[in-house]
PDB file of C-alpha atoms and ligand atoms in Angstrom:
ATOM      1  CA  MET A   6      87.416  88.444  87.948  1.00  0.00           C
ATOM      2  CA  LEU A   7      85.619  91.484  86.660  1.00  0.00           C
ATOM      3  CA  GLY A   8      83.336  91.553  83.524  1.00  0.00           C
ATOM      4  CA  GLU A   9      83.653  93.700  80.669  1.00  0.00           C
ATOM      5  CA  TYR A  10      80.667  95.813  81.471  1.00  0.00           C
ATOM      6  CA  THR A  11      79.465  97.191  84.945  1.00  0.00           C
ATOM      7  CA  CYS A  12      75.875  97.778  85.707  1.00  0.00           C
ATOM      8  CA  LEU A  13      75.057 101.291  86.588  1.00  0.00           C
ATOM      9  CA  ASP A  14      72.121 100.204  88.750  1.00  0.00           C
ATOM     10  CA  CYS A  15      73.181  97.225  91.025  1.00  0.00           C
ATOM     11  CA  GLY A  16      77.063  97.443  90.362  1.00  0.00           C
ATOM     12  CA  ALA A  17      77.370  94.020  89.032  1.00  0.00           C
ATOM     13  CA  THR A  18      79.996  93.299  86.234  1.00  0.00           C
ATOM     14  CA  PHE A  19      79.326  90.643  83.355  1.00  0.00           C
ATOM     15  CA  ASP A  20      80.800  90.122  80.003  1.00  0.00           C
ATOM     16  CA  GLU A  21      77.545  89.678  78.169  1.00  0.00           C
ATOM     17  CA  PRO A  22      74.632  91.996  78.581  1.00  0.00           C
ATOM     18  CA  LYS A  23      71.399  90.343  78.559  1.00  0.00           C
ATOM     19  CA  ARG A  24      69.274  90.850  75.362  1.00  0.00           C
ATOM     20  CA  TRP A  25      65.523  91.022  75.163  1.00  0.00           C
ATOM     21  CA  GLU A  26      63.287  90.849  72.208  1.00  0.00           C
ATOM     22  CA  GLU A  27      59.832  92.392  72.076  1.00  0.00           C
ATOM     23  CA  ARG A  28      57.749  90.998  69.098  1.00  0.00           C
ATOM     24  CA  HIS A  29      54.604  93.110  69.848  1.00  0.00           C
ATOM     25  CA  GLY A  30      52.826  89.887  68.832  1.00  0.00           C
ATOM     26  CA  LEU A  31      54.446  90.062  65.168  1.00  0.00           C
ATOM     27  CA  ASP A  32      55.322  86.968  63.333  1.00  0.00           C
ATOM     28  CA  THR A  33      58.200  88.653  61.295  1.00  0.00           C
ATOM     29  CA  PRO A  34      61.088  91.074  62.115  1.00  0.00           C
ATOM     30  CA  PRO A  35      61.711  93.792  62.903  1.00  0.00           C
ATOM     31  CA  TYR A  36      61.409  92.986  66.474  1.00  0.00           C
ATOM     32  CA  GLU A  37      62.193  95.483  69.085  1.00  0.00           C
ATOM     33  CA  GLN A  38      65.487  94.448  70.770  1.00  0.00           C
ATOM     34  CA  TRP A  39      67.197  96.052  73.896  1.00  0.00           C
ATOM     35  CA  SER A  40      69.784  94.901  76.222  1.00  0.00           C
ATOM     36  CA  GLY A  41      70.614  95.433  79.935  1.00  0.00           C
ATOM     37  CA  CYS A  42      72.136  94.141  83.089  1.00  0.00           C
ATOM     38  CA  PRO A  43      71.651  90.245  83.235  1.00  0.00           C
ATOM     39  CA  PHE A  44      70.943  90.745  87.077  1.00  0.00           C
ATOM     40  CA  CYS A  45      68.438  93.614  87.376  1.00  0.00           C
ATOM     41  CA  GLY A  46      67.857  94.608  83.726  1.00  0.00           C
ATOM     42  CA  GLY A  47      69.464  98.078  84.320  1.00  0.00           C
ATOM     43  CA  ALA A  48      71.633 100.323  82.237  1.00  0.00           C
ATOM     44  CA  TYR A  49      75.246  99.421  81.977  1.00  0.00           C
ATOM     45  CA  ALA A  50      78.584 100.816  80.787  1.00  0.00           C
ATOM     46  CA  PRO A  51      81.937  99.486  79.798  1.00  0.00           C
ATOM     47  CA  THR A  52      83.696  98.581  83.079  1.00  0.00           C
ATOM     48  CA  ILE A  53      86.116 101.179  84.491  1.00  0.00           C
ATOM     49  CA  ILE A  54      88.224 100.027  87.350  1.00  0.00           C
ATOM     50  CA  CYS A  55      89.128 102.525  90.191  1.00  0.00           C
ATOM     51  CA  ASP A  56      93.010 102.550  90.224  1.00  0.00           C
ATOM     52  CA  SER A  57      92.898 103.248  93.897  1.00  0.00           C
ATOM     53  CA  CYS A  58      90.326 100.855  95.450  1.00  0.00           C
ATOM     54  CA  GLY A  59      90.197  98.599  92.534  1.00  0.00           C
ATOM     55  CA  GLU A  60      86.436  98.498  92.507  1.00  0.00           C
ATOM     56  CA  PRO A  61      84.366  98.772  89.334  1.00  0.00           C
ATOM     57  CA  ILE A  62      83.071 102.431  89.218  1.00  0.00           C
ATOM     58  CA  THR A  63      79.392 102.705  88.857  1.00  0.00           C
ATOM     59  CA  GLY A  64      78.980 106.612  89.344  1.00  0.00           C
ATOM     60  CA  ASP A  65      81.149 109.508  88.704  1.00  0.00           C
ATOM     61  CA  TYR A  66      84.885 109.135  88.140  1.00  0.00           C
ATOM     62  CA  VAL A  67      87.909 111.156  87.343  1.00  0.00           C
ATOM     63  CA  ARG A  68      90.505 110.445  84.803  1.00  0.00           C
ATOM     64  CA  VAL A  69      93.843 111.733  85.733  1.00  0.00           C
ATOM     65  CA  GLU A  70      96.144 113.012  82.901  1.00  0.00           C
ATOM     66  CA  PRO A  71      98.611 112.211  81.797  1.00  0.00           C
ATOM     67  CA  SER A  72      98.557 108.810  83.755  1.00  0.00           C
ATOM     68  CA  GLY A  73      95.195 107.908  82.530  1.00  0.00           C
ATOM     69  CA  GLU A  74      94.335 106.529  85.785  1.00  0.00           C
ATOM     70  CA  HIS A  75      90.802 106.536  86.817  1.00  0.00           C
ATOM     71  CA  PHE A  76      89.445 107.074  90.420  1.00  0.00           C
ATOM     72  CA  CYS A  77      85.993 106.723  91.735  1.00  0.00           C
ATOM     73  CA  ASP A  78      84.670 109.926  93.232  1.00  0.00           C
ATOM     74  CA  SER A  79      85.383 109.017  96.998  1.00  0.00           C
ATOM     75  CA  CYS A  80      88.976 107.803  96.187  1.00  0.00           C
ATOM     76  CA  PHE A  81      89.646 110.986  94.202  1.00  0.00           C
ATOM     77  CA  MET A  82      88.368 113.243  97.068  1.00  0.00           C
ATOM     78  CA  LEU A  83      90.665 111.141  99.450  1.00  0.00           C
ATOM     79  CA  LYS A  84      93.505 111.370  97.163  1.00  0.00           C
ATOM     80  CA  SER A  85      93.421 115.122  96.573  1.00  0.00           C
ATOM     81  CA  PHE A  86      92.826 115.762 100.284  1.00  0.00           C
ATOM     82  CA  GLY A  87      95.946 113.516 101.015  1.00  0.00           C
ATOM     83  CA  ASP A  88      98.124 115.255  98.422  1.00  0.00           C
ATOM     84  CA  ASP A  89      97.450 118.589 100.272  1.00  0.00           C
ATOM     85  CA  SER A  90      99.977 118.136 102.739  1.00  0.00           C
TER      86      SER A  90
HETATM   87 ZN1   ZN B   4      72.176  95.499  87.485  1.00  0.00          ZN
HETATM   88 ZN1   ZN B   5      88.106 104.016  94.370  1.00  0.00          ZN
END
């Protein structure tokens, strides 16, 4: 089961990003807040699943129109070479 978001750094998927709060020693808001991967703290993006290999895509991907399928870079390379017959 894949999460809603994919970490762009470690490739983990998760539903809820981890949120941090930096209070800078203040007692009252506004506090500085940010979020990231709950495993490594890295940047994340909505999960996009490769329609060929079924893996979450963390790098470049290609969206194929008009089907709207997504392929990771390596699957797209394979696919385009395969279709060249
Ligand atoms: Zn991560
Ligand atoms: Zn793929």
